Tab-separated table of C-alpha atoms in Angstrom:
chain	number	residue	atom	x	y	z
R	1	MET	CA	73.086	-69.941	-179.074
R	2	LYS	CA	69.838	-68.450	-177.831
R	3	ILE	CA	66.881	-70.779	-177.146
R	4	VAL	CA	63.299	-69.776	-177.960
R	5	LEU	CA	60.198	-71.667	-176.827
R	6	ALA	CA	57.325	-71.288	-179.314
R	7	SER	CA	54.585	-71.991	-176.773
R	8	ALA	CA	52.277	-70.102	-174.436
R	9	SER	CA	52.086	-73.061	-172.045
R	10	PRO	CA	53.227	-72.210	-168.514
R	11	ARG	CA	53.890	-75.918	-167.943
R	12	ARG	CA	56.296	-76.084	-170.893
R	13	ARG	CA	58.090	-72.973	-169.658
R	14	GLU	CA	58.463	-74.525	-166.224
R	15	ILE	CA	59.812	-77.805	-167.627
R	16	LEU	CA	62.291	-76.080	-169.958
R	17	SER	CA	63.517	-73.889	-167.100
R	18	MET	CA	64.632	-77.065	-165.304
R	19	VAL	CA	67.462	-77.502	-167.848
R	20	CYS	CA	67.820	-74.053	-169.384
R	21	ASP	CA	68.620	-70.979	-167.295
R	22	SER	CA	67.699	-68.499	-169.989
R	23	PHE	CA	65.322	-68.650	-172.930
R	24	ASP	CA	62.816	-66.455	-174.690
R	25	VAL	CA	59.161	-67.223	-175.324
R	26	ARG	CA	57.567	-66.366	-178.661
R	27	VAL	CA	53.999	-67.526	-178.767
R	28	SER	CA	53.102	-69.169	-182.032
R	29	SER	CA	49.978	-68.120	-183.880
R	30	ALA	CA	50.087	-71.224	-186.094
R	31	SER	CA	46.858	-72.960	-186.975
R	32	GLU	CA	46.140	-76.064	-184.923
R	33	SER	CA	43.906	-77.589	-187.574
R	34	TYR	CA	44.706	-80.860	-189.302
R	35	SER	CA	43.195	-83.178	-191.876
R	36	ASP	CA	40.617	-85.715	-190.666
R	37	ASP	CA	42.729	-88.535	-192.112
R	38	THR	CA	45.853	-87.576	-190.130
R	39	PRO	CA	46.906	-90.453	-187.841
R	40	LEU	CA	46.170	-89.353	-184.270
R	41	ASP	CA	49.707	-90.028	-183.038
R	42	GLN	CA	51.161	-87.796	-185.786
R	43	ILE	CA	49.023	-84.733	-184.999
R	44	PRO	CA	51.284	-83.392	-182.210
R	45	LYS	CA	54.422	-83.748	-184.358
R	46	ILE	CA	52.776	-81.853	-187.222
R	47	LEU	CA	51.548	-79.103	-184.891
R	48	ALA	CA	54.936	-78.841	-183.126
R	49	GLU	CA	56.641	-78.349	-186.493
R	50	ARG	CA	54.067	-75.770	-187.508
R	51	LYS	CA	54.593	-73.852	-184.263
R	52	ALA	CA	58.397	-73.938	-184.536
R	53	LEU	CA	58.275	-72.764	-188.140
R	54	SER	CA	55.763	-69.980	-187.489
R	55	VAL	CA	57.796	-67.839	-185.099
R	56	PRO	CA	60.423	-65.410	-186.388
R	57	MET	CA	64.003	-66.584	-186.044
R	58	GLU	CA	67.273	-64.720	-185.771
R	59	GLN	CA	70.696	-66.149	-186.601
R	60	ASP	CA	72.122	-68.446	-183.890
R	61	GLU	CA	68.734	-69.216	-182.344
R	62	ILE	CA	67.210	-72.585	-181.582
R	63	ILE	CA	63.409	-72.705	-181.685
R	64	ILE	CA	61.469	-75.365	-179.772
R	65	GLY	CA	57.894	-76.154	-180.798
R	66	ALA	CA	55.689	-78.600	-178.906
R	67	ASP	CA	52.154	-79.913	-178.837
R	68	THR	CA	50.473	-82.611	-176.746
R	69	VAL	CA	47.398	-84.770	-177.308
R	70	VAL	CA	45.689	-87.474	-175.285
R	71	ILE	CA	44.336	-90.577	-177.021
R	72	CYS	CA	41.998	-93.090	-175.391
R	73	GLU	CA	40.456	-96.017	-177.232
R	74	GLY	CA	41.105	-94.388	-180.591
R	75	GLU	CA	39.569	-91.048	-179.611
R	76	LEU	CA	41.477	-87.776	-179.477
R	77	MET	CA	40.794	-86.089	-176.152
R	78	GLY	CA	41.378	-82.357	-176.491
R	79	LYS	CA	40.754	-79.619	-173.980
R	80	PRO	CA	37.260	-80.078	-172.542
R	81	LYS	CA	34.615	-77.845	-174.067
R	82	SER	CA	32.372	-78.000	-170.990
R	83	ARG	CA	31.981	-79.490	-167.541
R	84	GLN	CA	30.113	-82.446	-169.034
R	85	ASP	CA	32.892	-83.011	-171.578
R	86	ALA	CA	35.502	-83.063	-168.776
R	87	ILE	CA	33.388	-85.560	-166.825
R	88	ARG	CA	33.045	-87.751	-169.925
R	89	MET	CA	36.815	-87.810	-170.487
R	90	LEU	CA	37.702	-88.609	-166.883
R	91	GLU	CA	35.054	-91.337	-166.770
R	92	LYS	CA	36.606	-92.869	-169.887
R	93	PHE	CA	40.073	-92.813	-168.250
R	94	SER	CA	38.728	-94.431	-165.067
R	95	ASP	CA	40.202	-97.932	-164.587
R	96	ASN	CA	41.761	-97.661	-168.044
R	97	THR	CA	45.032	-96.824	-169.822
R	98	HIS	CA	45.430	-93.972	-172.291
R	99	ALA	CA	48.286	-92.536	-174.354
R	100	VAL	CA	49.752	-89.059	-174.063
R	101	VAL	CA	51.623	-88.081	-177.232
R	102	SER	CA	53.795	-84.978	-177.425
R	103	GLY	CA	55.308	-83.715	-180.613
R	104	ILE	CA	58.562	-81.808	-180.338
R	105	CYS	CA	60.356	-79.853	-183.001
R	106	VAL	CA	63.811	-78.344	-182.665
R	107	ARG	CA	64.650	-75.839	-185.392
R	108	THR	CA	67.929	-74.138	-186.157
R	109	HIS	CA	68.732	-71.810	-189.035
R	110	ASP	CA	69.497	-74.767	-191.307
R	111	LYS	CA	68.060	-77.895	-189.618
R	112	LEU	CA	64.758	-79.238	-188.348
R	113	TYR	CA	64.356	-82.214	-186.005
R	114	SER	CA	60.888	-83.408	-185.064
R	115	GLU	CA	59.248	-86.472	-183.637
R	116	SER	CA	56.467	-87.742	-181.415
R	117	VAL	CA	57.025	-89.195	-177.949
R	118	THR	CA	54.396	-91.426	-176.323
R	119	SER	CA	53.800	-92.156	-172.646
R	120	TYR	CA	51.027	-94.311	-171.217
R	121	VAL	CA	48.952	-93.453	-168.155
R	122	ASN	CA	46.934	-96.047	-166.239
R	123	MET	CA	44.304	-94.587	-163.937
R	124	ARG	CA	42.586	-96.335	-161.076
R	125	LYS	CA	38.804	-96.493	-160.767
R	126	ILE	CA	37.659	-92.912	-160.183
R	127	SER	CA	34.289	-92.264	-158.568
R	128	ARG	CA	31.886	-89.707	-159.979
R	129	GLU	CA	32.225	-87.768	-156.713
R	130	GLU	CA	36.036	-87.599	-157.129
R	131	ILE	CA	35.671	-86.478	-160.742
R	132	GLU	CA	33.262	-83.707	-159.819
R	133	LYS	CA	35.447	-82.563	-156.910
R	134	TYR	CA	38.431	-82.371	-159.265
R	135	ILE	CA	36.471	-80.488	-161.924
R	136	ASP	CA	35.207	-78.012	-159.309
R	137	ARG	CA	38.839	-76.922	-158.840
R	138	ASP	CA	38.838	-75.565	-162.438
R	139	GLU	CA	42.077	-77.439	-163.171
R	140	PRO	CA	40.936	-79.455	-166.211
R	141	TYR	CA	39.783	-76.771	-168.625
R	142	ASP	CA	43.121	-75.728	-170.132
R	143	LYS	CA	44.545	-79.237	-170.499
R	144	ALA	CA	44.204	-81.922	-173.146
R	145	GLY	CA	42.401	-84.862	-171.579
R	146	ALA	CA	40.900	-82.670	-168.827
R	147	TYR	CA	43.598	-83.319	-166.250
R	148	GLY	CA	47.077	-82.369	-165.129
R	149	ILE	CA	49.110	-85.273	-163.759
R	150	GLN	CA	51.154	-82.800	-161.700
R	151	GLU	CA	48.007	-81.561	-159.927
R	152	MET	CA	45.318	-83.243	-157.826
R	153	ALA	CA	44.557	-85.674	-160.671
R	154	GLY	CA	47.931	-87.295	-159.968
R	155	ALA	CA	46.074	-89.109	-157.170
R	156	PHE	CA	44.098	-90.986	-159.852
R	157	VAL	CA	47.220	-92.345	-161.576
R	158	ARG	CA	48.052	-95.960	-160.826
R	159	SER	CA	51.117	-96.092	-163.078
R	160	ILE	CA	52.876	-94.513	-166.012
R	161	ASP	CA	55.033	-95.988	-168.735
R	162	GLY	CA	57.244	-93.333	-170.286
R	163	ASP	CA	58.531	-89.834	-169.618
R	164	PHE	CA	56.556	-88.105	-166.829
R	165	TYR	CA	57.344	-84.675	-168.290
R	166	ASN	CA	55.958	-85.797	-171.632
R	167	ILE	CA	52.620	-86.238	-169.875
R	168	VAL	CA	52.907	-82.715	-168.463
R	169	GLY	CA	53.586	-81.365	-171.970
R	170	LEU	CA	57.294	-81.440	-172.925
R	171	PRO	CA	59.309	-84.684	-173.264
R	172	LEU	CA	62.341	-83.465	-171.338
R	173	CYS	CA	64.469	-86.585	-171.721
R	174	ARG	CA	64.118	-86.727	-175.508
R	175	LEU	CA	64.541	-82.961	-175.850
R	176	THR	CA	67.885	-83.028	-174.026
R	177	GLU	CA	68.971	-85.991	-176.169
R	178	ILE	CA	68.172	-84.101	-179.401
R	179	PHE	CA	70.087	-81.049	-178.222
R	180	LYS	CA	73.124	-83.188	-177.355
R	181	SER	CA	73.176	-85.640	-180.274
R	182	GLU	CA	71.967	-83.419	-183.109
R	183	LEU	CA	73.182	-79.958	-182.058
R	184	GLY	CA	76.097	-80.723	-179.755
R	185	VAL	CA	74.490	-78.566	-177.058
R	186	GLU	CA	74.470	-79.789	-173.450
R	187	LEU	CA	71.378	-78.553	-171.619
R	188	ILE	CA	72.446	-80.241	-168.375
């Protein structure tokens, strides 16, 4: 079977390449909109399904769709719209715990498996000077929640509860479990 990742994310490609020597990338053009009454923790699952279903599929292919959101105190933290928005998000995470929820969808010709995986990130107290120094590196602008745990912002993280790779953008542990238990495919 041929594996296809329906994502433009370089981080997801890097994570998948850890367990899969060869796969194709087909970037999804699916809408990332959702209803205002959608529970926040269900948004990534819905978007992952939409992405997996939106790319063309050939026989004997497995399509992987994924989406990640950050939730803090009941607020969805998307990609920052500005420097001030990135500062606001990181200040909210300072000395606080937030959730990172990734939706994954695995699609075959006749089956669809999807779910959300949640990890929790606890950040230490972050000074305004540290936040501004981090933002000056231009790392936060293409990431939900304005940070990448695998980059300099990892120095702000006191602890995590859950799959580290989920926080980066693809819940690797759960993905390999789905492939093995539902499809009989060993990725590792």
